[in-house]
C-alpha atoms as a printed R data frame, in Angstrom:
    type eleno elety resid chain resno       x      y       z
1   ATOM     1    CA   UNK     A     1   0.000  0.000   0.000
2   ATOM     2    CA   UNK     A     2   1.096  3.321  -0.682
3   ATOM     3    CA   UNK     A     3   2.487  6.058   1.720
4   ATOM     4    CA   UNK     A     4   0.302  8.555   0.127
5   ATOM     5    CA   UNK     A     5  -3.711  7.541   0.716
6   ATOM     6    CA   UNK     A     6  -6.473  9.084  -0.602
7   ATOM     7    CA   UNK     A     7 -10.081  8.814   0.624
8   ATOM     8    CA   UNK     A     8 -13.570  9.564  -1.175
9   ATOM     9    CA   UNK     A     9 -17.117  9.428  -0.044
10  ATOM    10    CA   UNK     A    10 -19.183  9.844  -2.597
11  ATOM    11    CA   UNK     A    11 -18.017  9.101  -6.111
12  ATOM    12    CA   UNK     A    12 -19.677 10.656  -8.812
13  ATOM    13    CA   UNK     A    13 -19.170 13.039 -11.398
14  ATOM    14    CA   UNK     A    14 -16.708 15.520  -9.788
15  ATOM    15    CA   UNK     A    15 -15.250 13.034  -7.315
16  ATOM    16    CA   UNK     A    16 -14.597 10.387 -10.267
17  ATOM    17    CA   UNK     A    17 -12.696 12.825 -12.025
18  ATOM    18    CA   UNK     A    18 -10.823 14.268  -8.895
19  ATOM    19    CA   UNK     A    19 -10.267 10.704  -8.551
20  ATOM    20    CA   UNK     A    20  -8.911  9.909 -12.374
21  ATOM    21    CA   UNK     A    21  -7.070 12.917 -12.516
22  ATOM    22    CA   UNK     A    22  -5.273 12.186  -8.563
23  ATOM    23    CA   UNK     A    23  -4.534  8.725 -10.731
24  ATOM    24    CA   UNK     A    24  -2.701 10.191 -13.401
25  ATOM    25    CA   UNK     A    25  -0.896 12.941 -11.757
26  ATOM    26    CA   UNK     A    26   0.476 10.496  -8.653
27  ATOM    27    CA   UNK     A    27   0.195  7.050  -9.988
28  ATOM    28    CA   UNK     A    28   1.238  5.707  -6.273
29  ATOM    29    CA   UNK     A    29  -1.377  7.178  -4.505
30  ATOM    30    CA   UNK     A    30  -3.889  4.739  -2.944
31  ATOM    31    CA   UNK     A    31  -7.254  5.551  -3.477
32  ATOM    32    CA   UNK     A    32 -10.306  4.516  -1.334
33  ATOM    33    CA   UNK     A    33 -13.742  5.593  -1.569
34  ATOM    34    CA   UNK     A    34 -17.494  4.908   0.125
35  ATOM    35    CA   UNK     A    35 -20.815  5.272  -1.822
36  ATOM    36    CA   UNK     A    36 -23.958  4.145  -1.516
37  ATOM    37    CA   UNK     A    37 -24.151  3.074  -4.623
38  ATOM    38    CA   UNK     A    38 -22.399 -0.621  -4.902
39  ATOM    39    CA   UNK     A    39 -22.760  0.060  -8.792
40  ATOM    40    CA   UNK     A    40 -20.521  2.915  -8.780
41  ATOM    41    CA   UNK     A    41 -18.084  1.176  -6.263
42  ATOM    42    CA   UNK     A    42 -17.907 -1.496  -8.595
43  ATOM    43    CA   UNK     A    43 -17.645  0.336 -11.798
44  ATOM    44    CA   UNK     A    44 -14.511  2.438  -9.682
45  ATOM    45    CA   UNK     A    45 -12.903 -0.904  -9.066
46  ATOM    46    CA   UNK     A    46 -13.320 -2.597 -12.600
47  ATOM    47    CA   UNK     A    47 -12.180  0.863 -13.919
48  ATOM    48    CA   UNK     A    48  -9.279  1.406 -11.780
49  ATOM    49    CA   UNK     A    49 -10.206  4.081 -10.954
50  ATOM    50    CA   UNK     A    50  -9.813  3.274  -7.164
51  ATOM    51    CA   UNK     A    51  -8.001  0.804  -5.503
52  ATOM    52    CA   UNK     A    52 -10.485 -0.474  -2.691
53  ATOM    53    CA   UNK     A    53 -14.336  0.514  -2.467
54  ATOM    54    CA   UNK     A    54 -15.247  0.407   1.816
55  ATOM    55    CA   UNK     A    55 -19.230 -0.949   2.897
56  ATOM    56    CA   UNK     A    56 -18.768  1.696   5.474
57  ATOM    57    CA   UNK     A    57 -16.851  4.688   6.419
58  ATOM    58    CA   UNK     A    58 -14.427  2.411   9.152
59  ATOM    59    CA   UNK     A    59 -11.037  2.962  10.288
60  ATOM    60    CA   UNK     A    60  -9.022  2.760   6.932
61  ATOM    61    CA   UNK     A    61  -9.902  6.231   6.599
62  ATOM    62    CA   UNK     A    62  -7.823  7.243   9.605
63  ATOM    63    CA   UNK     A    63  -5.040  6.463   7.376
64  ATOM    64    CA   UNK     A    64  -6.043  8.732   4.773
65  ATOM    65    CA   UNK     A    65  -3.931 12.128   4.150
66  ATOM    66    CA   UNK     A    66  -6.820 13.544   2.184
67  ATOM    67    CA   UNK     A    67 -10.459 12.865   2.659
68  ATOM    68    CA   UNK     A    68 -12.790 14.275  -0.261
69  ATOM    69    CA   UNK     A    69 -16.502 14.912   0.240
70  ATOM    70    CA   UNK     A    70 -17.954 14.452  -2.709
71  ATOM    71    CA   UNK     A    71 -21.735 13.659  -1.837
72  ATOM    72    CA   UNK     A    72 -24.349 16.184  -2.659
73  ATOM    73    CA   UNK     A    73 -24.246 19.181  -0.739
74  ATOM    74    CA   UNK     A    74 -26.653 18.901   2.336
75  ATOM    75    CA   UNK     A    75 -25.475 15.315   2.220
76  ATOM    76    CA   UNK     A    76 -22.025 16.041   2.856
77  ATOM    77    CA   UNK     A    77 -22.003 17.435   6.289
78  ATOM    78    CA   UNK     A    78 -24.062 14.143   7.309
79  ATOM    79    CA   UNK     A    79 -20.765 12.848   7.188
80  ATOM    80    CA   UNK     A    80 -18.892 14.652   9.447
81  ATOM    81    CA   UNK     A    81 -19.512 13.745  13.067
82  ATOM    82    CA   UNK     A    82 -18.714  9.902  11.475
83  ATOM    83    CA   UNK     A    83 -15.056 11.331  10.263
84  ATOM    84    CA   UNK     A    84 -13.829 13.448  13.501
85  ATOM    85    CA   UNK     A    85 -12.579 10.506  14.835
86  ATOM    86    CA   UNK     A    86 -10.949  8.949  12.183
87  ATOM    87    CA   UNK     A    87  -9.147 12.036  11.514
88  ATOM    88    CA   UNK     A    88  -5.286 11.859  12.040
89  ATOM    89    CA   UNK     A    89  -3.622 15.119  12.667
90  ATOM    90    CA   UNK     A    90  -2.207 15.864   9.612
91  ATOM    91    CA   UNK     A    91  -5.421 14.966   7.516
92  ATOM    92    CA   UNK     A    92  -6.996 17.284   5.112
93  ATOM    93    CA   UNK     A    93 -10.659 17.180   5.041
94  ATOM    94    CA   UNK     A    94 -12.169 18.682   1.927
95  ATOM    95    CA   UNK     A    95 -15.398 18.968   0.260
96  ATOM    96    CA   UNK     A    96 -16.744 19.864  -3.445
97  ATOM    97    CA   UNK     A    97 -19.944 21.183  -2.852
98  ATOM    98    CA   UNK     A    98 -21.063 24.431  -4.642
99  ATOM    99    CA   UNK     A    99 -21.835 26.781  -1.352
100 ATOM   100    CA   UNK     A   100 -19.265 26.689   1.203
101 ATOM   101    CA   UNK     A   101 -20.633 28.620   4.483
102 ATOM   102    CA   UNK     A   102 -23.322 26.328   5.153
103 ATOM   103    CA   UNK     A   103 -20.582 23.407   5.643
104 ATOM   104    CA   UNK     A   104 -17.795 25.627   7.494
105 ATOM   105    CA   UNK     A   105 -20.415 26.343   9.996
106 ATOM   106    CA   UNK     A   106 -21.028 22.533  10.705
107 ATOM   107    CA   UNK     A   107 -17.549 21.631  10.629
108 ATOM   108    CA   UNK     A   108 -17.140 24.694  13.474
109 ATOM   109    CA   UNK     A   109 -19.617 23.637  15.306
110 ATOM   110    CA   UNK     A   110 -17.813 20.145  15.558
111 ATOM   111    CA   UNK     A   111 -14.411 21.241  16.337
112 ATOM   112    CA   UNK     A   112 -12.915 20.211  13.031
113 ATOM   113    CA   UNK     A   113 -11.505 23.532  11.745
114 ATOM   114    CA   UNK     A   114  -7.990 22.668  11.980
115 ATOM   115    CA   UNK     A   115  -8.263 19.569   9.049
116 ATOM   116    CA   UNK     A   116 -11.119 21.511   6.779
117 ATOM   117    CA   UNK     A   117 -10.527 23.261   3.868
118 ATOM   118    CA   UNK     A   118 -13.774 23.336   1.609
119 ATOM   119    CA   UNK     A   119 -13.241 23.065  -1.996
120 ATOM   120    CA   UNK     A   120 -15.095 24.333  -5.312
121 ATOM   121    CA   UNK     A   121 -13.663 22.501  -8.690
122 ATOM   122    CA   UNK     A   122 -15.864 25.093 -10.951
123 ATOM   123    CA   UNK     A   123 -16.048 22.457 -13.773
124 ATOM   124    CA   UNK     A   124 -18.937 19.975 -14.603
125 ATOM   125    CA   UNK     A   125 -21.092 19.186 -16.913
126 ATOM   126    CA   UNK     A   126 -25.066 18.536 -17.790
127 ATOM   127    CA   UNK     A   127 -24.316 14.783 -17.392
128 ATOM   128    CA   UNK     A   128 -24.086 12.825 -14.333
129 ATOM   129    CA   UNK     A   129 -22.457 10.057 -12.169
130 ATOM   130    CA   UNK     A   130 -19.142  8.375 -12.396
131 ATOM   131    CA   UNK     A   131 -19.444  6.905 -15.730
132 ATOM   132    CA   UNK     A   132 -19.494 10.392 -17.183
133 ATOM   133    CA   UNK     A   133 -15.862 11.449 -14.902
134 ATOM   134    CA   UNK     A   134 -13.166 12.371 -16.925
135 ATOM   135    CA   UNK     A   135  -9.049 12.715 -16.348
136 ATOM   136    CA   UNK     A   136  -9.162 16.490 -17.769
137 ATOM   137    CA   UNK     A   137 -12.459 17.505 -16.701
138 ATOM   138    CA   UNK     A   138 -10.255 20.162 -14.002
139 ATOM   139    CA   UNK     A   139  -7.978 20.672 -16.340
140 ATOM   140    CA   UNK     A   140  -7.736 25.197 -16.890
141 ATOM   141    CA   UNK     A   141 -10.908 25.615 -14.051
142 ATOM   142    CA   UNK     A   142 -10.811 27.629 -11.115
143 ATOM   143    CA   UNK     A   143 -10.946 25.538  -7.725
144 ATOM   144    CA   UNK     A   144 -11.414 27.406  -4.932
145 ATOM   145    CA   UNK     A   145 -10.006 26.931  -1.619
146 ATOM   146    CA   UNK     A   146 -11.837 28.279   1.245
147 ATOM   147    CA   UNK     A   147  -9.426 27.674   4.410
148 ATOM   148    CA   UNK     A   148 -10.953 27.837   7.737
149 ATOM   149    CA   UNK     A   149  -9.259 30.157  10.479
150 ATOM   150    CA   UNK     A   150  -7.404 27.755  12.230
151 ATOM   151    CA   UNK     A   151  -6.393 25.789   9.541
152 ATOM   152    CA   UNK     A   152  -2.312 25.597   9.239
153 ATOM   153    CA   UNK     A   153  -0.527 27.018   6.261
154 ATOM   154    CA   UNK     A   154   1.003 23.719   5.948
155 ATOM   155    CA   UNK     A   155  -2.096 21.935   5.027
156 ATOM   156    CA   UNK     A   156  -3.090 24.675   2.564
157 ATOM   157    CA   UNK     A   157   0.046 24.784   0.718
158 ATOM   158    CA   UNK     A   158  -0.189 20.860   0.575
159 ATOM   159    CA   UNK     A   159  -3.755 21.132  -0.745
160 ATOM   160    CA   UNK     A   160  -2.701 23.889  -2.974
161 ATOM   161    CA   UNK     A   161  -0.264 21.684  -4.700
162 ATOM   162    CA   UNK     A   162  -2.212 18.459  -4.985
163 ATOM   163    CA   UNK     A   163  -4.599 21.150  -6.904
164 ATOM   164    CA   UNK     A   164  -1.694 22.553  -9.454
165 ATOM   165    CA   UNK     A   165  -0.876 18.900 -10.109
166 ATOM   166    CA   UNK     A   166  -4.213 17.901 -11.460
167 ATOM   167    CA   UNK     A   167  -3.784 21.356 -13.773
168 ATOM   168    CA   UNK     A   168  -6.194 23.046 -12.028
169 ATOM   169    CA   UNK     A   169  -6.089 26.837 -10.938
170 ATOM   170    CA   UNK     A   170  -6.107 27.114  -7.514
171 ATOM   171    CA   UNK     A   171  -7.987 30.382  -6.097
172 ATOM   172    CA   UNK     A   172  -8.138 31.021  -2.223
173 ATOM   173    CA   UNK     A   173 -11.621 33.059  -0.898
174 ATOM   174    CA   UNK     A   174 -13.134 32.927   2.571
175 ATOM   175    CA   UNK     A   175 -16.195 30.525   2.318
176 ATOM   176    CA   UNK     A   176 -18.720 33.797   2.577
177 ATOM   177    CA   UNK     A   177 -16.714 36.103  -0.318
178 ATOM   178    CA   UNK     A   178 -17.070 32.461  -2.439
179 ATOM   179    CA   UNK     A   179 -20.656 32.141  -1.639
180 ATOM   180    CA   UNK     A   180 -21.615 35.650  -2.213
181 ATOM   181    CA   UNK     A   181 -19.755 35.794  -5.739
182 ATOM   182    CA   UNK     A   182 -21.013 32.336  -6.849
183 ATOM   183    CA   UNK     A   183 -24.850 33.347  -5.968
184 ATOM   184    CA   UNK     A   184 -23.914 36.087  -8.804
185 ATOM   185    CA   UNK     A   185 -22.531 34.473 -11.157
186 ATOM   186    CA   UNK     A   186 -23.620 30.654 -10.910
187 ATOM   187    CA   UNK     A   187 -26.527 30.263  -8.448
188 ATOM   188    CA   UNK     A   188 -28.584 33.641  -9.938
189 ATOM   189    CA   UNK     A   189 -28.353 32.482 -13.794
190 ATOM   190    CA   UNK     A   190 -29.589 29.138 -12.677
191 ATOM   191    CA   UNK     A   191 -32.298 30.416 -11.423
192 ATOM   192    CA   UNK     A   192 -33.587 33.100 -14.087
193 ATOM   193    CA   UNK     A   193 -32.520 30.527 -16.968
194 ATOM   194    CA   UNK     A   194 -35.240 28.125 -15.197
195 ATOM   195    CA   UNK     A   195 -37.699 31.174 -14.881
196 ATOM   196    CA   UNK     A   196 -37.042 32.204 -18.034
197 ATOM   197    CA   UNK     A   197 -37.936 29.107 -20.190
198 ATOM   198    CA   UNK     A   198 -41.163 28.122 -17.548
199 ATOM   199    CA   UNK     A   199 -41.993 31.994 -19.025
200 ATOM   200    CA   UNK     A   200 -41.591 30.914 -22.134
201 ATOM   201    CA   UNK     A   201 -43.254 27.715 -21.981
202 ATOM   202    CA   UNK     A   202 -46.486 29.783 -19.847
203 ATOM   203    CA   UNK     A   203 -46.544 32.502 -22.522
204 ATOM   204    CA   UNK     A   204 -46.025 29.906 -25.919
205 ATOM   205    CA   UNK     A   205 -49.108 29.767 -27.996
206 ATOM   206    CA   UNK     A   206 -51.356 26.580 -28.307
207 ATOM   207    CA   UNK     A   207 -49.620 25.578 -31.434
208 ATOM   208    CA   UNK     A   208 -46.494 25.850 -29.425
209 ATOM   209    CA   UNK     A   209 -45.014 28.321 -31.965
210 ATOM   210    CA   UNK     A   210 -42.145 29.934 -29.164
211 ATOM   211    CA   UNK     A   211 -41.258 26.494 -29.060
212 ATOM   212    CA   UNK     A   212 -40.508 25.483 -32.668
213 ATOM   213    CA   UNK     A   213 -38.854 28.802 -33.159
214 ATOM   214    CA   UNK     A   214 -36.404 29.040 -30.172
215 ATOM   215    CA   UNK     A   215 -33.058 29.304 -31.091
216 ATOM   216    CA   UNK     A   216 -29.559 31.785 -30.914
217 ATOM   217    CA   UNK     A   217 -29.776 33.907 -27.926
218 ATOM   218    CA   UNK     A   218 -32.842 32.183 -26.077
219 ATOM   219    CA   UNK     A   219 -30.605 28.619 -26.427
220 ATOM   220    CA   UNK     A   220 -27.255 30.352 -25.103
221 ATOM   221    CA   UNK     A   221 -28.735 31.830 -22.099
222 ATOM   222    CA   UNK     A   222 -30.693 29.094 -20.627
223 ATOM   223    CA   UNK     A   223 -29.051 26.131 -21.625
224 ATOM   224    CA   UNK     A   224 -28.261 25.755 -17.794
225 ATOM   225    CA   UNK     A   225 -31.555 25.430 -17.584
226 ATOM   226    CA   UNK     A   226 -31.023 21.677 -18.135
227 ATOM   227    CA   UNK     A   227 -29.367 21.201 -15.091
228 ATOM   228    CA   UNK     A   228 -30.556 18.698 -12.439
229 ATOM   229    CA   UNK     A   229 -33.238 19.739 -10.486
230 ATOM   230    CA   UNK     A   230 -32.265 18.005  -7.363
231 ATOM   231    CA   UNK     A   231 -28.754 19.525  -7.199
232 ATOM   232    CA   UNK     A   232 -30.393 23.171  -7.644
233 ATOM   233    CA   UNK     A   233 -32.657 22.633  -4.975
234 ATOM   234    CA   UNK     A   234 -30.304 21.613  -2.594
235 ATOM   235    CA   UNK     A   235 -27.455 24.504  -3.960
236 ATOM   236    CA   UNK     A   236 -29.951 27.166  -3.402
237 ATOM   237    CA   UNK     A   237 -31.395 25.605  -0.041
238 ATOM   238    CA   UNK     A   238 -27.596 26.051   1.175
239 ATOM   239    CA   UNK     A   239 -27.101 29.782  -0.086
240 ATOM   240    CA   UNK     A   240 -30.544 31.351   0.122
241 ATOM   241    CA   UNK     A   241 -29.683 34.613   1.771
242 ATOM   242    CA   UNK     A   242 -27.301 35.765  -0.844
243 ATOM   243    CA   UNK     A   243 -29.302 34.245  -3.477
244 ATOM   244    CA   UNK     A   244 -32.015 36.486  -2.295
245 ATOM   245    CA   UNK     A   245 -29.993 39.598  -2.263
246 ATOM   246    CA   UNK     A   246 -28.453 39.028  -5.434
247 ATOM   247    CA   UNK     A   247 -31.614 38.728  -6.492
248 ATOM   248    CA   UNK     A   248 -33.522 42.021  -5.261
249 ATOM   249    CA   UNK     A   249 -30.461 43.985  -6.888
250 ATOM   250    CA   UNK     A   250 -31.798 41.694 -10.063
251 ATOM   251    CA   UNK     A   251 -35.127 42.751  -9.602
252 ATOM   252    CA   UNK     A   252 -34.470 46.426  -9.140
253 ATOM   253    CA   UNK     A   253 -32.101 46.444 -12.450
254 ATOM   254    CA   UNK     A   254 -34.882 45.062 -14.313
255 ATOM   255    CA   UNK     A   255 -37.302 47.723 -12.849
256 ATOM   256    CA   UNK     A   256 -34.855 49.893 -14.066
257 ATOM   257    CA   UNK     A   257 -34.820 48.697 -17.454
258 ATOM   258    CA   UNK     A   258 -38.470 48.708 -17.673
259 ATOM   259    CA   UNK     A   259 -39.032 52.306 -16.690
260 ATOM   260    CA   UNK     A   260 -36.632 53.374 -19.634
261 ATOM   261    CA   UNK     A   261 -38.256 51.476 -21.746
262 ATOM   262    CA   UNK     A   262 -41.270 52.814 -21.040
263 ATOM   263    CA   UNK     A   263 -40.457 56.499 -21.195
264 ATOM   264    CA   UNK     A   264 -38.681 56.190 -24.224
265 ATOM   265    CA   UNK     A   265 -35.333 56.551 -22.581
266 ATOM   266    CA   UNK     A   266 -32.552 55.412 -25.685
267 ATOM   267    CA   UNK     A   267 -30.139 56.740 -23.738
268 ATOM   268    CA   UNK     A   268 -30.681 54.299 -21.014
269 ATOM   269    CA   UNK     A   269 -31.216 51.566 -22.862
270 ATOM   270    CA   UNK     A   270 -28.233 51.854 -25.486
271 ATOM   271    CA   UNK     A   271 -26.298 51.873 -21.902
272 ATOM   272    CA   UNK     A   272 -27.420 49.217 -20.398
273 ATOM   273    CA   UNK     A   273 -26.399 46.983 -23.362
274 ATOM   274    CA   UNK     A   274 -23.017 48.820 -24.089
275 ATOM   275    CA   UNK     A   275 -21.969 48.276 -20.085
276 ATOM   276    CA   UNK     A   276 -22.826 44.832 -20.528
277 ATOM   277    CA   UNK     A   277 -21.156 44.163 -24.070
278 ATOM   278    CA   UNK     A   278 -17.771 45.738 -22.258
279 ATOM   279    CA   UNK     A   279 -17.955 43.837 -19.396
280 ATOM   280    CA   UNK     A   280 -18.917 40.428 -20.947
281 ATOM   281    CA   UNK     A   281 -16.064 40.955 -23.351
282 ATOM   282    CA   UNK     A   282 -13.420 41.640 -20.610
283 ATOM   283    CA   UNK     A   283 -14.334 37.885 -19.191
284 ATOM   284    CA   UNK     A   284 -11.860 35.003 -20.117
285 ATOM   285    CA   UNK     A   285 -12.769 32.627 -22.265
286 ATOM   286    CA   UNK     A   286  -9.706 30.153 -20.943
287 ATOM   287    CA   UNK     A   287 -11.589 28.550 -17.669
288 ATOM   288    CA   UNK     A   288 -13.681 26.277 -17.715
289 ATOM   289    CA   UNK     A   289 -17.411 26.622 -16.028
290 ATOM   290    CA   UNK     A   290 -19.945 24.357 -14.441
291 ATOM   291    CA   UNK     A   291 -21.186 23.312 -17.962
292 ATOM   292    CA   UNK     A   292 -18.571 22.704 -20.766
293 ATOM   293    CA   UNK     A   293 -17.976 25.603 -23.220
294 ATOM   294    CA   UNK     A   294 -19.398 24.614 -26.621
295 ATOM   295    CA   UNK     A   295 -16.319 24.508 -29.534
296 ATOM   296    CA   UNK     A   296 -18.984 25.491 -32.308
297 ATOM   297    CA   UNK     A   297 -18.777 27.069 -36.091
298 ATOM   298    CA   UNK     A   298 -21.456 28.166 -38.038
299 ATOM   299    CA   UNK     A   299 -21.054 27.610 -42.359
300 ATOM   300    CA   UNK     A   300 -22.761 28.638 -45.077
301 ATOM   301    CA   UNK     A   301 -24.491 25.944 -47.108
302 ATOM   302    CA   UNK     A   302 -26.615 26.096 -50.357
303 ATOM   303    CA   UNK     A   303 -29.470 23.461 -49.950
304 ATOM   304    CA   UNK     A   304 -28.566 20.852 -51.834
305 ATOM   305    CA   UNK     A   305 -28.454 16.956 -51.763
306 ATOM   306    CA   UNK     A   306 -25.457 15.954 -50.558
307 ATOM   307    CA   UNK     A   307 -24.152 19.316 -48.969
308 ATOM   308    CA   UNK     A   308 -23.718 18.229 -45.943
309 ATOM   309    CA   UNK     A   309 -22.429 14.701 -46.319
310 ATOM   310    CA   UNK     A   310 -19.347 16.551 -48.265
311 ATOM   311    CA   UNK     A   311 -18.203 18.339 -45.878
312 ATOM   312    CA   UNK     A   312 -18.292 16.045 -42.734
313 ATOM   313    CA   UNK     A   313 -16.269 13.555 -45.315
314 ATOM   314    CA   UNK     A   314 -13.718 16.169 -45.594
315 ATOM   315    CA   UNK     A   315 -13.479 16.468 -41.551
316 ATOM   316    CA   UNK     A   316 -14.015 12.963 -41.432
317 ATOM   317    CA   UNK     A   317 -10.993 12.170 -43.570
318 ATOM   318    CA   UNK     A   318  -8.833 14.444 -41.707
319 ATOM   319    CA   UNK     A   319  -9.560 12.715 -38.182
320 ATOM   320    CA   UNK     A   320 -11.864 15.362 -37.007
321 ATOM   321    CA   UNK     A   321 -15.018 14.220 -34.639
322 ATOM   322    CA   UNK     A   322 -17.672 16.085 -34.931
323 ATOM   323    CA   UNK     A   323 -19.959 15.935 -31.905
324 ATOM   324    CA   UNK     A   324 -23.276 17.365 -33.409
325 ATOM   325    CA   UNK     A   325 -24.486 19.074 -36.354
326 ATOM   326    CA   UNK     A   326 -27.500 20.422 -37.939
327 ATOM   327    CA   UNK     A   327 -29.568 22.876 -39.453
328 ATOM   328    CA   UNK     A   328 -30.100 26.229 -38.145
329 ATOM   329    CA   UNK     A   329 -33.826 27.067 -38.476
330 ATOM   330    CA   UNK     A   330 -33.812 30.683 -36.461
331 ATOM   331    CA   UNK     A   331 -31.216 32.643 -38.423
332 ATOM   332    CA   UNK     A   332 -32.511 36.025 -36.530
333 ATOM   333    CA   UNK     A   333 -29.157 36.109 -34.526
334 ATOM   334    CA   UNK     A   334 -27.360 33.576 -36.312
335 ATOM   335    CA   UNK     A   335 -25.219 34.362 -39.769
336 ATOM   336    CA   UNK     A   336 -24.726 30.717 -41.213
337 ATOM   337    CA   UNK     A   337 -27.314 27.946 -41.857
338 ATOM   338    CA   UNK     A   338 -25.489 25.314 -40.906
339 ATOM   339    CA   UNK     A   339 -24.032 24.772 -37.079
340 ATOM   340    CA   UNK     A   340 -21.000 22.237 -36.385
341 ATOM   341    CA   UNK     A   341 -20.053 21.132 -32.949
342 ATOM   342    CA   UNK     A   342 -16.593 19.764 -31.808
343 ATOM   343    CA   UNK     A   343 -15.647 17.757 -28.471
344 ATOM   344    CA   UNK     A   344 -12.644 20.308 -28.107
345 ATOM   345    CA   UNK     A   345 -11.181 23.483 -29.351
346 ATOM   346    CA   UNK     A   346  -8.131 21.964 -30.775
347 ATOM   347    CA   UNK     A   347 -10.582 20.339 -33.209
348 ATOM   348    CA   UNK     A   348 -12.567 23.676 -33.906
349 ATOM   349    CA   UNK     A   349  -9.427 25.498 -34.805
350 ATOM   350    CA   UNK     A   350  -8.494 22.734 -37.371
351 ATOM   351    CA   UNK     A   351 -11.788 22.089 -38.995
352 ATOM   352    CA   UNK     A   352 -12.005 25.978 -39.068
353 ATOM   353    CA   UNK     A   353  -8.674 26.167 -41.489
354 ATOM   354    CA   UNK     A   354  -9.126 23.104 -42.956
355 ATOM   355    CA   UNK     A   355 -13.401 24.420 -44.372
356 ATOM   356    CA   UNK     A   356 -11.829 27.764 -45.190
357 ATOM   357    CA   UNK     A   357  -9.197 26.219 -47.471
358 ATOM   358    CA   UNK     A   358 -12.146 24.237 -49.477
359 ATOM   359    CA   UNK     A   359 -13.763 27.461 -49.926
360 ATOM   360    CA   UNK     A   360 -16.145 27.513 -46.716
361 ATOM   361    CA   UNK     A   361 -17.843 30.734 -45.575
362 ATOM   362    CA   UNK     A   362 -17.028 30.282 -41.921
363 ATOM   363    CA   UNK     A   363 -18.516 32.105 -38.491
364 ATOM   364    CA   UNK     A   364 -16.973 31.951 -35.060
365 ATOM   365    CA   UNK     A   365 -18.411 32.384 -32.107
């Protein structure tokens, strides 16, 4: 058994690829892990993904120099008073979970702030479970370390590291500046994404017309929409107060907006969508999100038989995977007809030379 040991509760999505990617940057680490779920401890196992799968959290964990809890989020803390006395000293107990002040506060209230540093891997994706973990799914995304008080710098510089090894960018908050700036940026688009297409849905006509016609900017903005339900609950059970301020300054930008628009105010309006164009374009577009950035081009096509079958044979023959493609029916805020998606941007930058030199009209964006 290795010197170096590893413990998981909780293996799915985010923990299997903390997991694959702990595998491939230390190959002598040994990995343990408890789930519910005997299918995904046996999947872990016949994967290799983990070296032994424990019935219950026991003793081996005592031996563990890292303990990961990757269960959902009000599940996670269940976990704790079973742990404290398992801990060794120089243990690190982490956590994944999307709010971080909720769990900080149990962990204080238990006396375990000297082994707990919460953790935020902002990467994920609309699927699910440990089937769908990959190696490089941290790979270029923010993870945010959220030390508590009496945490040592030794353990945070040790955690630190393990998180530069997996190629992810470390980022150190207090849990409440992490919870406050992910109800703004994560939590709050989750929410009006949701409201926005039940709005849609409650305002569509009976021949469902909204429906058939959604596309471009409706598509972009709530695609998070598709999220699980289950895991939004809980995430905005966990970090309601600053959900609900973020939201009132939400609601009183929008009153805003209406009231110019109402009076006539083009002055207002042409600012509120100039502000917003600079800042949007000031984000990087390098990190990767909860949900995976889409590697997309957009072509013109003439309709006609066989378009399309020519030129996925000319990315075909030149190794390129394409992951989707079709038809763009709403060209309102879209340039091409035809819309090409690619599993990574390598692949977008290639088949975007290689349709350019046959003569493609090609769109980025």
């Amino acid at each position: 058994m290795s010197d170096f040991m590893i413990g998981f509760i909780g293996l799915g999505l985010i923990g299997g690829s903390i997991a694959k990617a702990i595998r491939y940057a230390t190959p002598s680490a040994y990995l343990i892990a408890h789930t519910r779920s005997r299918q995904t401890m046996d999947y872990a196992l016949e994967n290799h993904i983990i070296d032994e799968a424990c019935e219950e959290v026991d003793e081996r964990f005592s031996k563990c120099d890292f303990i990961f809890l990757c269960a959902p989020v009000e599940s996670n803390a269940s976990y704790l008073k079973l742990l404290k006395p398992l801990l060794k000293e120089s243990c690190i107990l982490t956590d994944v979970g999307s709010t971080k002040t909720d769990i900080h506060q149990k962990v204080s209230e238990l006396g375990m702030e000297k082994n707990f540093i919460g953790g935020h891997p902002m990467a994920g994706s609309e699927k699910t479970g440990i089937a769908n973990s990959k190696r490089i799914l941290l790979e270029n995304a923010y993870y945010v370390l959220t030390p508590t008080e009496q945490v040592s710098q030794d353990k945070l510089k040790r955690y630190y590291d393990l998180v530069l090894s997996l190629k992810a960018l470390p980022l150190i908050l207090t849990c409440q500046k992490h919870d406050f700036a992910t109800a703004a940026i994560s939590h709050l688009p989750h929410v009006i994404a949701a409201s926005l297409v039940n709005l849609v849905k409650d305002c569509d006509f009976s021949d469902g017309v909204m429906k058939r016609i959604a596309a471009g900017g409706f598509k972009d903005i709530t695609r998070i929409a598709s999220s699980s339900p289950e895991m939004w609950e809980q995430i905005c059970s966990t970090n309601e107060a600053n959900i609900v301020h973020i939201l009132d300054e939400y609601i009183e930008s929008l009153l805003a907006t209406r009231e110019a628009l109402a009076d006539h105010d083009t002055a207002a309006i042409h600012k509120l969508f100039a502000d917003a164009r600079e800042y949007r374009d000031s984000i990087s577009d390098t990190s990767r999100g909860p949900l995976p950035k889409s590697y997309s081009l957009y072509c013109d096509m003439v309709d006609e038989a066989g378009g399309i079958a020519s030129l996925a044979t000319i990315l075909a023959t030149n190794g390129i995977s394409i992951k989707n493609i079709g038809i763009v029916h709403n060209r309102e805020f879209e340039d091409a007809v035809l819309h090409v998606e690619f599993y990574e941007q390598p692949a977008l930058k290639q088949a975007v030379e290689l349709l350019r030199r046959y003569r493609y009209t090609i769109y980025e964006r």
